[in-house]
Coordinates of C-alpha atoms and ligand atoms in Angstrom, one line a residue:
X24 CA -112.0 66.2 -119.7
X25 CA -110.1 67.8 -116.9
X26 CA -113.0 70.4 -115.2
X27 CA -116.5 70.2 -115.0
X28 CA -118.7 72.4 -114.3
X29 CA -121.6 70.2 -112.4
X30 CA -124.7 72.7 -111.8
X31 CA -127.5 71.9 -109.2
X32 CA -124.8 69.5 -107.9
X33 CA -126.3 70.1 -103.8
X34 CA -129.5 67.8 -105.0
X35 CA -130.2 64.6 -105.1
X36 CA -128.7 63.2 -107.9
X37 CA -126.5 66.1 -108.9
X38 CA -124.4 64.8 -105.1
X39 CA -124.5 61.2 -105.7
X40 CA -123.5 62.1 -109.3
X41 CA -120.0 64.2 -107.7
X42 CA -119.7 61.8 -105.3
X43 CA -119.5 59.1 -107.9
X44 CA -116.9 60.8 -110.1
X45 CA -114.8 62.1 -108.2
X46 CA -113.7 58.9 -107.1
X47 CA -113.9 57.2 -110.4
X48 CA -111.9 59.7 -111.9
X49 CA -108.7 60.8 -109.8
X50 CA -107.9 63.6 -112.4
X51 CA -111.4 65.2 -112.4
X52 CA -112.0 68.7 -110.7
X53 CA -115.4 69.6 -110.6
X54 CA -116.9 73.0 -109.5
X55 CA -120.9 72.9 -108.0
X56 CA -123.1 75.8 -109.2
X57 CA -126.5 75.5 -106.7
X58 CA -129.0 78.1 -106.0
X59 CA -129.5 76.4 -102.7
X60 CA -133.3 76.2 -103.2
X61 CA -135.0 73.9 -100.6
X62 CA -134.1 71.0 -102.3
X63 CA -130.0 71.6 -102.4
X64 CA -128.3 70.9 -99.2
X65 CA -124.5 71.6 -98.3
X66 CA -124.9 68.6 -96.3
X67 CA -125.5 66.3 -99.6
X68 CA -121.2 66.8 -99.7
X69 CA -120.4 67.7 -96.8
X70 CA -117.5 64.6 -96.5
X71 CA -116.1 66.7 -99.9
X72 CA -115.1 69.9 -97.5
X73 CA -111.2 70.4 -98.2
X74 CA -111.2 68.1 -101.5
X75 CA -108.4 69.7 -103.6
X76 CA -110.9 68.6 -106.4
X77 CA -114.0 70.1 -105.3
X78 CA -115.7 73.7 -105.3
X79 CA -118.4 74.8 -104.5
X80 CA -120.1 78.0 -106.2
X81 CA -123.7 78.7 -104.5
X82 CA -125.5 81.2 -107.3
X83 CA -128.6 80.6 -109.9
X84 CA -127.9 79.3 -113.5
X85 CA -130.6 81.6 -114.3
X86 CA -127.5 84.7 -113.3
X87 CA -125.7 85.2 -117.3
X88 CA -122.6 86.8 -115.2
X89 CA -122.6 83.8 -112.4
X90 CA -122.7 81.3 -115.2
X91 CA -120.1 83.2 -117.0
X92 CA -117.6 83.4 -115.0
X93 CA -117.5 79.2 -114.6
X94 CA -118.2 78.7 -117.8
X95 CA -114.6 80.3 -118.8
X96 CA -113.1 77.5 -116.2
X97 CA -114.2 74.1 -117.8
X98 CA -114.2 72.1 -120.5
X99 CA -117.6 70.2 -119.8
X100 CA -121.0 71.1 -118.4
X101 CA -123.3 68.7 -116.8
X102 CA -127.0 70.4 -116.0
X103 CA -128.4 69.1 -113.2
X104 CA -130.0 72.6 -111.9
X105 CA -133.8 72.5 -112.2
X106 CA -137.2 72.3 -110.3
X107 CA -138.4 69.1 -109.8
X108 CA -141.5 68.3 -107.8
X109 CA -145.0 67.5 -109.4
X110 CA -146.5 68.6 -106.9
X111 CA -145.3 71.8 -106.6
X112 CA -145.3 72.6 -110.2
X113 CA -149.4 71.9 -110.0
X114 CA -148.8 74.3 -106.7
X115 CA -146.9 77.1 -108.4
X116 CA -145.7 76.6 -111.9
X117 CA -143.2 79.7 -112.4
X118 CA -140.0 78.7 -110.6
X119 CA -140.2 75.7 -112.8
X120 CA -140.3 77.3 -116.6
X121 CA -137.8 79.9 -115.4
X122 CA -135.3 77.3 -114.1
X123 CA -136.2 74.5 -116.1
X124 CA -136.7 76.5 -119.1
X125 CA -134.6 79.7 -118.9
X126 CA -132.0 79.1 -116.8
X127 CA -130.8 76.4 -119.8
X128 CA -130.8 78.4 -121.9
X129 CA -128.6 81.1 -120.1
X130 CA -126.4 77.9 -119.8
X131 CA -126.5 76.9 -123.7
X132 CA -125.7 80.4 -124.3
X133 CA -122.4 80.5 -121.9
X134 CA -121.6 77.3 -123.6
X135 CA -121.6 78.0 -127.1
X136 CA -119.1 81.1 -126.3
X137 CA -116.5 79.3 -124.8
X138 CA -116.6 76.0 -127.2
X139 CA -117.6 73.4 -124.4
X140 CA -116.4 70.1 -125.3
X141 CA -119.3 68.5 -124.1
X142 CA -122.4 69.7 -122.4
X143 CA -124.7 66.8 -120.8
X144 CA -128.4 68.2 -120.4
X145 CA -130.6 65.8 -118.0
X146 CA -133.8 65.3 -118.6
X147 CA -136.9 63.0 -117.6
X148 CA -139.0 59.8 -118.9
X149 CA -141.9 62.3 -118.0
X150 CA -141.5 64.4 -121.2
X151 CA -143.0 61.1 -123.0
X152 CA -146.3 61.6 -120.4
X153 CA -148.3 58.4 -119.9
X154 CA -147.7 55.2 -121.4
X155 CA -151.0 52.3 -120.3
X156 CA -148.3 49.4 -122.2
X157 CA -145.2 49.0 -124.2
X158 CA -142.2 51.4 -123.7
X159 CA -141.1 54.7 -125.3
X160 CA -138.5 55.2 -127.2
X161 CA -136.0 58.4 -128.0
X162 CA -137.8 58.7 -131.3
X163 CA -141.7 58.8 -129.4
X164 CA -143.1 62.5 -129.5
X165 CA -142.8 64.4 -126.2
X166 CA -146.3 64.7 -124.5
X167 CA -145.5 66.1 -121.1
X168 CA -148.8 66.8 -118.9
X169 CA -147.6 68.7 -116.0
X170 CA -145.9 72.0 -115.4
X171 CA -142.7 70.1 -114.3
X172 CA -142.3 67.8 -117.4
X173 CA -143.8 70.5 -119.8
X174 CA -140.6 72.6 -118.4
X175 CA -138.2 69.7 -118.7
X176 CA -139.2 69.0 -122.5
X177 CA -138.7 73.2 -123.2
X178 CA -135.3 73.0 -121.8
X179 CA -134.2 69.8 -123.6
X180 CA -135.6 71.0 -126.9
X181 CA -133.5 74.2 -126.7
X182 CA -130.7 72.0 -126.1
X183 CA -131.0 69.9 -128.6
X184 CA -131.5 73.5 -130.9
X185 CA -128.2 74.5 -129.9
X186 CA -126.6 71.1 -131.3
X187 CA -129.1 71.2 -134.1
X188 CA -127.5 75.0 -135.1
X189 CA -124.8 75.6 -133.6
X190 CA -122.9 72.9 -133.0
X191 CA -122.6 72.6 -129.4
X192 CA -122.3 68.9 -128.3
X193 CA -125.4 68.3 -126.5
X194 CA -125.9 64.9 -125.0
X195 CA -129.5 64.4 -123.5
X196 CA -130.6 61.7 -121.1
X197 CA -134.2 61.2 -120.5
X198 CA -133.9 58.7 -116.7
X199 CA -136.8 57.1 -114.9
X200 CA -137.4 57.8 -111.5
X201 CA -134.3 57.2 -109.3
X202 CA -134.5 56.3 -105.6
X203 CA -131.3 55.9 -103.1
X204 CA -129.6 58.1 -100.6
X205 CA -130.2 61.8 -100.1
X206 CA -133.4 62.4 -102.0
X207 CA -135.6 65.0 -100.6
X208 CA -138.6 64.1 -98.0
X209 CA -141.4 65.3 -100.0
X210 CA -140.7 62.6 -102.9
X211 CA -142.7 59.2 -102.3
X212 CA -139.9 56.7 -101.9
X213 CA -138.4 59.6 -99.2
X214 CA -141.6 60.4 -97.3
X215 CA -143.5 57.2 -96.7
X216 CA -139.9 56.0 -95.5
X217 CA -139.8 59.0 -92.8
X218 CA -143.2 59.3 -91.9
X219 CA -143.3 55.3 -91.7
X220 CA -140.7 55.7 -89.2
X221 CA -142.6 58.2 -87.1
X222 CA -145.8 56.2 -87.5
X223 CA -147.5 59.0 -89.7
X224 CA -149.6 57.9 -92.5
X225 CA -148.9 57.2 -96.1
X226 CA -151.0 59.2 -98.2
X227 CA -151.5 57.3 -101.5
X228 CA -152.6 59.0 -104.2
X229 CA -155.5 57.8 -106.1
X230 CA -155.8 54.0 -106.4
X231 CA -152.6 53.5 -106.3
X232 CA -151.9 52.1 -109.1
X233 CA -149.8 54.2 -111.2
X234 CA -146.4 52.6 -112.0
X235 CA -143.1 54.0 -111.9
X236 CA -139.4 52.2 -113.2
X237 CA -137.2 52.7 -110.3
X238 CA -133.9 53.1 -110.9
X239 CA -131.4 53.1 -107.9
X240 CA -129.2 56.9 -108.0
X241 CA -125.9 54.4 -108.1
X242 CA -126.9 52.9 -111.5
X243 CA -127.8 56.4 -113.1
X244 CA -124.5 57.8 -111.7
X245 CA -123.1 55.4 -114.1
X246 CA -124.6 56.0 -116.8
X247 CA -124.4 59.9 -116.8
X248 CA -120.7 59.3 -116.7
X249 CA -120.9 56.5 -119.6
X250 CA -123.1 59.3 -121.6
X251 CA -121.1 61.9 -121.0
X252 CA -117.7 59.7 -121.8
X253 CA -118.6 57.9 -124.8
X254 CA -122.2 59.0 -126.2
X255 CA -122.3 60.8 -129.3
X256 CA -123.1 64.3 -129.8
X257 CA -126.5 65.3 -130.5
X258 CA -127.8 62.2 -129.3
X259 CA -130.7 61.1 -126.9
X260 CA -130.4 58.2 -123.9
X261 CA -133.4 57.1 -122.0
X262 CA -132.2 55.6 -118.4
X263 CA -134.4 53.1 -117.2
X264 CA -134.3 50.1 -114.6
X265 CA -137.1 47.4 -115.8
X266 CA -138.2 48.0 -112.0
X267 CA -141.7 49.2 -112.8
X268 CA -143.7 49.0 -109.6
X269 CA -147.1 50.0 -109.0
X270 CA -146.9 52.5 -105.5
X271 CA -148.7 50.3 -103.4
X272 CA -146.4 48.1 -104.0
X273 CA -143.4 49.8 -103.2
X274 CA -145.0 51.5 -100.6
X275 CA -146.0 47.7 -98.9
X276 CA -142.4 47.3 -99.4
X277 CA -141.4 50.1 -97.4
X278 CA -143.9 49.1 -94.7
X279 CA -142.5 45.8 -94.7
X280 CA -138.7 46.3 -94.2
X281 CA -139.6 48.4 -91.3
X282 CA -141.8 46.6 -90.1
X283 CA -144.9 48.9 -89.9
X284 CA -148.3 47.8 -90.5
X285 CA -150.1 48.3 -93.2
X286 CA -153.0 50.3 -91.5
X287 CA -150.4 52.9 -91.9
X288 CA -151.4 53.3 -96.0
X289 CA -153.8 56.6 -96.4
X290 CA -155.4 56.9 -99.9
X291 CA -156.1 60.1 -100.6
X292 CA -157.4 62.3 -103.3
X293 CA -155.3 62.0 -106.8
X294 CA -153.1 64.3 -107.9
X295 CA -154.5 66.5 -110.9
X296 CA -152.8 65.1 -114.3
X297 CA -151.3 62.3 -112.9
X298 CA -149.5 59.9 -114.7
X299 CA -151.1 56.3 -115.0
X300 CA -147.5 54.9 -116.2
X301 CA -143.8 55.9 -117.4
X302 CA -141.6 53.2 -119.0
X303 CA -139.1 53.4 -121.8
X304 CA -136.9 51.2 -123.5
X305 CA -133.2 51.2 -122.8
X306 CA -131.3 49.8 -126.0
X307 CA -129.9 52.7 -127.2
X308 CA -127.9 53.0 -123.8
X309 CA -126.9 49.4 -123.4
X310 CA -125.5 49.3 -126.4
X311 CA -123.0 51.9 -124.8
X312 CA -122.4 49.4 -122.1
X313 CA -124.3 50.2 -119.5
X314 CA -126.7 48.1 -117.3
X315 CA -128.5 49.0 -113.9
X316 CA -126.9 46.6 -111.1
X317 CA -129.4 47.4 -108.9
X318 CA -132.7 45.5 -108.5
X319 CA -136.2 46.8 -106.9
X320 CA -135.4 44.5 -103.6
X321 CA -131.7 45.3 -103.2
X322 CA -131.8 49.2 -104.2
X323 CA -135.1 49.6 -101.5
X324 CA -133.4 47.6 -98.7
X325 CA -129.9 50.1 -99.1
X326 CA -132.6 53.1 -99.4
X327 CA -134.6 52.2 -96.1
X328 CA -131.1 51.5 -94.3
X329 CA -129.7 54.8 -95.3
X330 CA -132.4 57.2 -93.9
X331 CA -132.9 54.6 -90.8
X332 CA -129.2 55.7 -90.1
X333 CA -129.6 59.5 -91.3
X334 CA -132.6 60.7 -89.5
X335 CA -130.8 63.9 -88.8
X336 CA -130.3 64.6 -92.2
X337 CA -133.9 64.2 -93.0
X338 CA -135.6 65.6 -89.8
X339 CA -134.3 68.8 -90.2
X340 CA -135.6 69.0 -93.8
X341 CA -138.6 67.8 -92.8
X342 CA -138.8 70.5 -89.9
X343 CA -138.1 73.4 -92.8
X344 CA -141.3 72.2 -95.2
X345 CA -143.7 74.5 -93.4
X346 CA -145.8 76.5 -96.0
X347 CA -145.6 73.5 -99.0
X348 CA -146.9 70.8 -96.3
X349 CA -149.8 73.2 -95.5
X350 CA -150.5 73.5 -99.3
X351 CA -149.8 69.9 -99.7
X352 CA -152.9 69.3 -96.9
X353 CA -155.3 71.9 -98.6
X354 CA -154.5 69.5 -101.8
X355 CA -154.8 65.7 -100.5
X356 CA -156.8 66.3 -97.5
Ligands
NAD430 P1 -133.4 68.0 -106.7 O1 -134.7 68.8 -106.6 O2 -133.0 67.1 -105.5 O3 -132.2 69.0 -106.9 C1 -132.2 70.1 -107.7 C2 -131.0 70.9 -107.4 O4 -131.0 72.0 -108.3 C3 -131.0 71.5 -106.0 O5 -129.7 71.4 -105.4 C4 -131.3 73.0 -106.2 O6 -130.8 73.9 -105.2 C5 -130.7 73.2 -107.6 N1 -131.3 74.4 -108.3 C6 -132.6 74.6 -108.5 N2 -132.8 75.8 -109.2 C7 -131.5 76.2 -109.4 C8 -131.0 77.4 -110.1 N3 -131.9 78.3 -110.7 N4 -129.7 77.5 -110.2 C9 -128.8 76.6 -109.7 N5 -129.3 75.6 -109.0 C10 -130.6 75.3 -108.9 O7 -133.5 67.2 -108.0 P2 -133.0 65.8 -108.5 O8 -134.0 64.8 -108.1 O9 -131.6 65.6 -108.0 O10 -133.0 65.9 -110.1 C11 -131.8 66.4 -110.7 C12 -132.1 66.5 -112.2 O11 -132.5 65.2 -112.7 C13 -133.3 67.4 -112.6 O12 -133.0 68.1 -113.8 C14 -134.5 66.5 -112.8 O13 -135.4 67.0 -113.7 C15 -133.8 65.2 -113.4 N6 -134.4 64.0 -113.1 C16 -134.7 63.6 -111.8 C17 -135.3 62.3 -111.6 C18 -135.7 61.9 -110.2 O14 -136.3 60.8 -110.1 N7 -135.3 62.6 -109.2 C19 -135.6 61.5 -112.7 C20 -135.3 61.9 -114.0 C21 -134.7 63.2 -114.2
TYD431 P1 -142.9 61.5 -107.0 O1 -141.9 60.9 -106.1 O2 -143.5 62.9 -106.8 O3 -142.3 61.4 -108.5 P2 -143.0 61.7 -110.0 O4 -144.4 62.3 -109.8 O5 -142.1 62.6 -110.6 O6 -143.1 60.3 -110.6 O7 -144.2 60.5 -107.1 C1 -144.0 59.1 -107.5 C2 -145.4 58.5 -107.6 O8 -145.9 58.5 -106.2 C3 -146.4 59.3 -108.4 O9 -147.3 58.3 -109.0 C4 -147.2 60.1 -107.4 C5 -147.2 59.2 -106.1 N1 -147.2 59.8 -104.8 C6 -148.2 59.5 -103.9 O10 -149.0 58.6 -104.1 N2 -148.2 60.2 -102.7 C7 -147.3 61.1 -102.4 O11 -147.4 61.7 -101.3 C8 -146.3 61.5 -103.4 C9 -145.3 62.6 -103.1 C10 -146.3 60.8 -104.6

């Protein structure tokens, strides 16, 4: 694998992710194709301006002539592009099934024409839905319950179609919740760590009790590369961490390594469909070789640090969420 075509590349994984490779892999040239919605940011890459090794391509996978004409230029694919809040899929679902949905399959399409050697669709643990104990597995059912995860299974399933009759070599990865460096201000590890700093309250949702796997972006870097390199064709991957946490206690964790008081937690309504737990098992992709080296402790210590340092990267996010924070008040109160 010489070029790669990395789409939604200017988010939060899809950076760390090019970040990650290109320095693993000194042959690699990768181009970025990102709609620039307002979760992708130039500024994810910004130390990449002038890499030989780099391009950047800003334009919608949901475009069949855009796609096209990068398509003909690589030998891989790795889909990143998508939306990817709950919350605003409960706000307005239709971005998310023509994005999520569509937009892969435009993708697939430009794929199968030009015999991509590999095409790496990302997915979610949320296709599963809820889990109250034990762990899904790649062979569980999907049962998504939001907009967002109903979207992510559609898009997978087509991918997996294309393998299933065409031949394309669709890998799919189904990761838990990551957490780390440049992840949007409006996700909860992000926002109770920003509005924490600026004294603002934390608004819980529910009883705060719903659990999540946290699994730091470094770890998952890894293993999409791992997947990509040596997984087999037609094949599924859950990524998890064995981090599950419960959001009061990550968000006390938060509160305590900046030292904030807790007074600062504000439970607030729930949010409709919500999740009571994710949580799947990871043999398949161990057996590849992989393991997270992150813990719960370490990963949310390098987390907190990083936006402590970056506060101009998130404050002028934060500054541009205008009409989905006035929605987001109408909602939680
Ligand atoms: P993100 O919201 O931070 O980034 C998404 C990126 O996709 C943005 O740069 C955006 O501009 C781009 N994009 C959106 N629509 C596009 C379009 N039509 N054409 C081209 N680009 C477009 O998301 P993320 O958290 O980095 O998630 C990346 C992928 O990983 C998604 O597919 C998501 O479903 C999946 N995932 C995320 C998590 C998580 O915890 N963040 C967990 C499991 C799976
Ligand atoms: P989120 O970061 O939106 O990820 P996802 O819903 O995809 O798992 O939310 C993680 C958990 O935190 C989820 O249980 C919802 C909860 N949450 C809050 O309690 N308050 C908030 O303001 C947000 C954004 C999320």
């Amino acid at each position: 694998m010489k070029r790669l075509l990395v789409t939604g590349g200017a988010g939060f994984i899809g950076s760390n992710f090019i970040r990650y490779m290109l320095k693993k892999h000194p042959d690699l040239h990768i181009v970025n194709l990102d709609a620039l919605t307002y979760a992708g940011n130039r500024e994810n890459l910004r130390d990449l301006d002038g890499n030989p090794r780099y391009t950047f391509w800003h334009g919608d996978i949901c475009d069949p002539d855009t796609v096209e004409r990068w398509m003909s230029n690589v030998d891989a694919v790795v889909n990143f592009a998508a939306e990817t809040h709950v919350d605003r899929s409960i706000h307005e679902a239709g971005a998310f099934v023509e994005t999520d949905v569509h937009g892969a399959f435009v993708l697939l399409e430009a794929a199968r024409e030009h015999n991509i050697s590999r095409f790496l669709h990302i997915s979610t643990d949320e296709v599963y839905g809820s889990i109250d104990e034990g762990s899904f597995t790649e062979k569980d059912i999907l049962n998504p319950s939001s907009p967002y995860s109903a979207s992510k299974s559609g898009g997978e399933l087509l991918a997996r179609s294309y393998f299933i009759t065409y031949g394309l070599p669709v890998l799919i990865t189904r990761s838990s919740n990551n957490f780390g460096p440049y992840q949007y201000p409006e996700k909860l590890i992000p926002l109770f760590i920003t509005n924490a700093i600026d004294d603002k309250p934390l608004p819980i949702y529910g009883d705060g009790k719903n659990v999540r796997d946290w699994l730091y972006v470094e770890d998952q870097a890894e293993a999409l590369d791992l997947v990509l390199q040596k997984g087999t064709a037609g094949e599924i991957y859950n990524i998890g961490a064995g981090n599950e946490e419960m959001n009061i206690t990550v968000t006390k964790s938060i509160l305590k390594l900046l030292g904030k008081p807790e007074s600062l937690i504000h439970p607030v309504k729930d949010r409709l469909g919500h999740d009571r737990r994710y949580s799947v098992t990871i043999d398949k992709i161990q057996a590849l070789g992989w393991k997270p080296l992150h813990d719960f402790e370490e990963g949310m210590k390098k987390t907190v640090e990083w936006y402590v340092k970056n506060e101009s990267w998130w404050r002028a996010l934060k500054e541009k969420q205008a009409a989905y924070q006035e929605w987001y008040k109408k909602q939680y109160g």
